[in-house]
PDB file of C-alpha atoms in Angstrom:
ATOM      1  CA  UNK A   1       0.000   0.000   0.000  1.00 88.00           C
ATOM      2  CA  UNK A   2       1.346   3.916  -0.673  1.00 89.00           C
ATOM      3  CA  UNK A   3       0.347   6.798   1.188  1.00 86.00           C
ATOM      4  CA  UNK A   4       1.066  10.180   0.331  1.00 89.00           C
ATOM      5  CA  UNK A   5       1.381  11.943   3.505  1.00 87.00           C
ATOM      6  CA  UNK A   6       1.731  15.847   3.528  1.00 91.00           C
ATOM      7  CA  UNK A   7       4.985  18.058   1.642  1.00 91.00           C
ATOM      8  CA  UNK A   8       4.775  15.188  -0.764  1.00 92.00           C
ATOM      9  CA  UNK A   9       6.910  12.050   1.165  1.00 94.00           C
ATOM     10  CA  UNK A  10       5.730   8.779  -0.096  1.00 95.00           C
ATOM     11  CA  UNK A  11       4.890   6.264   2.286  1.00 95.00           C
ATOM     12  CA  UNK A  12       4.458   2.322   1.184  1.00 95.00           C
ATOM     13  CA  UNK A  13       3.848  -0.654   3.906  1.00 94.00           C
ATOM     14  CA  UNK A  14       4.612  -3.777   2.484  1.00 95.00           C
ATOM     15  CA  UNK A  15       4.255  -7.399   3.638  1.00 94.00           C
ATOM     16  CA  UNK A  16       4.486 -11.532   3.034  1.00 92.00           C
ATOM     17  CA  UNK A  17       2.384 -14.562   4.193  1.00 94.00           C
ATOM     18  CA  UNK A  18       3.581 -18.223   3.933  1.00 93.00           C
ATOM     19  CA  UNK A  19       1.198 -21.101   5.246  1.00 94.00           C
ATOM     20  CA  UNK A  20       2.585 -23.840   6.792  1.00 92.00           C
ATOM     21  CA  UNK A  21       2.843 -27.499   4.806  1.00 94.00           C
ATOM     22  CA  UNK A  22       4.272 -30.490   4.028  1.00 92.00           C
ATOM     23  CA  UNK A  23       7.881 -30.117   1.719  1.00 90.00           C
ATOM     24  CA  UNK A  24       9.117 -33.828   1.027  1.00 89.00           C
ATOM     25  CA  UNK A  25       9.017 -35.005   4.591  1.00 90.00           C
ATOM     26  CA  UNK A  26       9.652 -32.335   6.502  1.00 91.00           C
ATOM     27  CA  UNK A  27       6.751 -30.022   8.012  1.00 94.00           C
ATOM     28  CA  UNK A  28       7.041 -26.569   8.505  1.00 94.00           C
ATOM     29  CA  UNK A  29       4.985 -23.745  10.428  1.00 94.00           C
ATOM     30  CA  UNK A  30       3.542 -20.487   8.990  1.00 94.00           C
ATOM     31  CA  UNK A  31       5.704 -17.491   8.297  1.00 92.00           C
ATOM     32  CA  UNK A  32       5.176 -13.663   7.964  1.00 92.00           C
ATOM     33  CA  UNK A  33       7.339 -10.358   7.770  1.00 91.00           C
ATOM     34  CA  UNK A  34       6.378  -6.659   7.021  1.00 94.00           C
ATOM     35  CA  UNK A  35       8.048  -3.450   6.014  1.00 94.00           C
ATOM     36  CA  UNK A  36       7.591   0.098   5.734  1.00 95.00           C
ATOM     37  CA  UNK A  37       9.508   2.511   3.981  1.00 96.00           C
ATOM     38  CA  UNK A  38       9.363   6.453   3.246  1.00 96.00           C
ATOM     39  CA  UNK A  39      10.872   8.297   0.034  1.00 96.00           C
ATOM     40  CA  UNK A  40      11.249  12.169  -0.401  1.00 95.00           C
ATOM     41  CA  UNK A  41      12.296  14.370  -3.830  1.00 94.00           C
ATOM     42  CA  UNK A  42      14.394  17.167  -3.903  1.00 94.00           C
ATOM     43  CA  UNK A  43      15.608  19.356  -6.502  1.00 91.00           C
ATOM     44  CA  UNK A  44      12.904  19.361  -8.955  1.00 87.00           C
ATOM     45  CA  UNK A  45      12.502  15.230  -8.217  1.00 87.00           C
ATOM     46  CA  UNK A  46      16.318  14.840  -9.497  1.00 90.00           C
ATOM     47  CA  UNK A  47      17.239  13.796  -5.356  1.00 93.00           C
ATOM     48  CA  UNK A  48      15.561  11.003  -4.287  1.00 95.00           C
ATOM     49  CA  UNK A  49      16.139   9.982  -0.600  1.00 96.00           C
ATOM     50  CA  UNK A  50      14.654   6.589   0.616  1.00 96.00           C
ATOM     51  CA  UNK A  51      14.518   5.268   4.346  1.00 96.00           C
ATOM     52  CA  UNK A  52      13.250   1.843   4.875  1.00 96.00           C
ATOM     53  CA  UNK A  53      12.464  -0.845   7.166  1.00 94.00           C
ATOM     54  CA  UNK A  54      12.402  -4.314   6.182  1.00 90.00           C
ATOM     55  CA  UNK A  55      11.049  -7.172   8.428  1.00 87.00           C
ATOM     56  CA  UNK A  56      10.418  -4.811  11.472  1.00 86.00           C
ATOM     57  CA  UNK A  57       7.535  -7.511  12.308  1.00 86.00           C
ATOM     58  CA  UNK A  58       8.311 -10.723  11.419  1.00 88.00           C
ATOM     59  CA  UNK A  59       8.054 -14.650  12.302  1.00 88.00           C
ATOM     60  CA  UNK A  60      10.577 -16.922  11.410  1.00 88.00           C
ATOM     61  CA  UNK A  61      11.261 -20.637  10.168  1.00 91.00           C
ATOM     62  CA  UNK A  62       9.914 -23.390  12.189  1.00 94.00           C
ATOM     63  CA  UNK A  63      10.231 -27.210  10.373  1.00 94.00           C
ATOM     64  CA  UNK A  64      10.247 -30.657  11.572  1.00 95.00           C
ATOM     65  CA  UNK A  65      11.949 -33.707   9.917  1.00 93.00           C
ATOM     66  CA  UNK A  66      10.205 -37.044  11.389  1.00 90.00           C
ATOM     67  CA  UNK A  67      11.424 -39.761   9.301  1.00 88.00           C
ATOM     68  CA  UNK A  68      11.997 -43.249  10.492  1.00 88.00           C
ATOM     69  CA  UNK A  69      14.550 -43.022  13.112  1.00 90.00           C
ATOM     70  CA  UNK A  70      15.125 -39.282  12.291  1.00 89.00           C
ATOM     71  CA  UNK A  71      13.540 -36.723  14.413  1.00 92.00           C
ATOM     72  CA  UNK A  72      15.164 -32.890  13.436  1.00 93.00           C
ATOM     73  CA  UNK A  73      13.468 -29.717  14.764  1.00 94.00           C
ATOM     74  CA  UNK A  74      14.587 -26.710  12.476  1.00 92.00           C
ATOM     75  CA  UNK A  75      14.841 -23.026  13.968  1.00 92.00           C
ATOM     76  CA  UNK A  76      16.179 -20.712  11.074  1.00 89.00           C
ATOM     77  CA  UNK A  77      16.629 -16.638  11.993  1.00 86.00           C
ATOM     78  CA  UNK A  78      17.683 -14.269   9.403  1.00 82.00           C
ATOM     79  CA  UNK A  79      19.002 -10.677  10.477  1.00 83.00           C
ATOM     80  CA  UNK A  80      15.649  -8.137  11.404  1.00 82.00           C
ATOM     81  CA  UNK A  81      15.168  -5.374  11.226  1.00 90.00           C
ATOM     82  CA  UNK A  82      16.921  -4.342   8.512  1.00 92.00           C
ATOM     83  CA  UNK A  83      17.117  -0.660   8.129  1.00 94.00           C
ATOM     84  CA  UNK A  84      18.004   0.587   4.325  1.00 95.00           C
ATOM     85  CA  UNK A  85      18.817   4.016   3.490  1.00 97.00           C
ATOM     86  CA  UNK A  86      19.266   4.854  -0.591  1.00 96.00           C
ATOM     87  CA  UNK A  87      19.821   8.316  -2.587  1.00 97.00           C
ATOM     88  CA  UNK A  88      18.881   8.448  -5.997  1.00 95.00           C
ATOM     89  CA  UNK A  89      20.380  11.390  -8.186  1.00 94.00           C
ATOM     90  CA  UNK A  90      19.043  11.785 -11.843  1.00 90.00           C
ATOM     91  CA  UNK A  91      21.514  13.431 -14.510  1.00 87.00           C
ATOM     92  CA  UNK A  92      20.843  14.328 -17.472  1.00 78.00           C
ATOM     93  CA  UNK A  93      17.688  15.986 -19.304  1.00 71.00           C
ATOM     94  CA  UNK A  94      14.221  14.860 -18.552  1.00 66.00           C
ATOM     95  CA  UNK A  95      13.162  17.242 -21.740  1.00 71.00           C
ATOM     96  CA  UNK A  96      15.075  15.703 -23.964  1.00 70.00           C
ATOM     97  CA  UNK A  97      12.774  14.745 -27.455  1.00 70.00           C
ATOM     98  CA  UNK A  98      11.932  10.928 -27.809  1.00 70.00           C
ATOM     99  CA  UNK A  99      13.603  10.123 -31.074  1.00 70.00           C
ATOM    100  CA  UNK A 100      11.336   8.788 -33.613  1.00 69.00           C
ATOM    101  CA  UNK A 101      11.947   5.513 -34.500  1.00 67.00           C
ATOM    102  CA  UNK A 102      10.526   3.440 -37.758  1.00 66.00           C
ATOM    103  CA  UNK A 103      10.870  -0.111 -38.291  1.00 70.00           C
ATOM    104  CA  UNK A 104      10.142  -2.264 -41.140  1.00 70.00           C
ATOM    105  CA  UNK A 105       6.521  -2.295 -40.778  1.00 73.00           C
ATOM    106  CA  UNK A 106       6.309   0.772 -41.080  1.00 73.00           C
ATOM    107  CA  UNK A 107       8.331   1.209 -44.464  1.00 74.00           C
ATOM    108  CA  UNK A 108       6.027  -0.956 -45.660  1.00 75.00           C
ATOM    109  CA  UNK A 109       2.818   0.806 -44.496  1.00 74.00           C
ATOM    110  CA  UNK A 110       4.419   3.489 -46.657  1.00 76.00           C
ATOM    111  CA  UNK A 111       4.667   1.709 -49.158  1.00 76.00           C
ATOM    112  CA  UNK A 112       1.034   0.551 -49.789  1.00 79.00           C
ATOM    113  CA  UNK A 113       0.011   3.737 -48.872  1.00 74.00           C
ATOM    114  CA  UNK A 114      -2.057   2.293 -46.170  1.00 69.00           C
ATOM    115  CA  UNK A 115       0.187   4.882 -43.494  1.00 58.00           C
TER     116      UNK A 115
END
């Protein structure tokens, strides 16, 4: 989802489900993580300055491997939060002219004077 909050910063919330289920034979529980993330231009939108949030809520891997005589109980954590912080600059011209480009079809449209 993005918000537009006031003097223009963009605001998106983003997020992930995973049901549990069966993978070969091992079981594994649900899973879930959500982020959030702001983004402000500058300079006539040539600066673009992100700040993020990734997996500020978040529920990690829980498995089970019951196999004959094997019984393995799986606990996997990745690093959260992670904060991310990006600036974009844009050079160059954002008037520049799209060139005009022709292909072959459009020959020969010409040429049947179908164009």
């Amino acid at each position: 989802m993005k918000f537009t909050l006031p003097w223009k910063v963009l605001t998106e919330l983003s997020g992930w489900y995973t049901s549990g289920g069966l993978e070969g034979t091992m079981t594994y529980e649900y899973m879930y993580g959500a982020s959030v993330g702001v983004s402000k231009k500058f300079m006539d939108d040539k600066l673009k300055v992100n700040l993020g949030v990734e997996n500020f809520v978040s529920r990690f891997f829980y498995g089970n491997l019951d196999y004959s005589n094997i019984n393995l109980d799986i606990y996997n954590k990745w690093e959260a939060p992670e904060l991310n912080f990006k600036i974009t600059y844009n050079f160059g011209n954002k008037h520049l002219k799209q060139k005009d480009h022709k292909s072959g079809a459009n020959e020969e449209l010409d040429r049947t004077g179908k164009n």
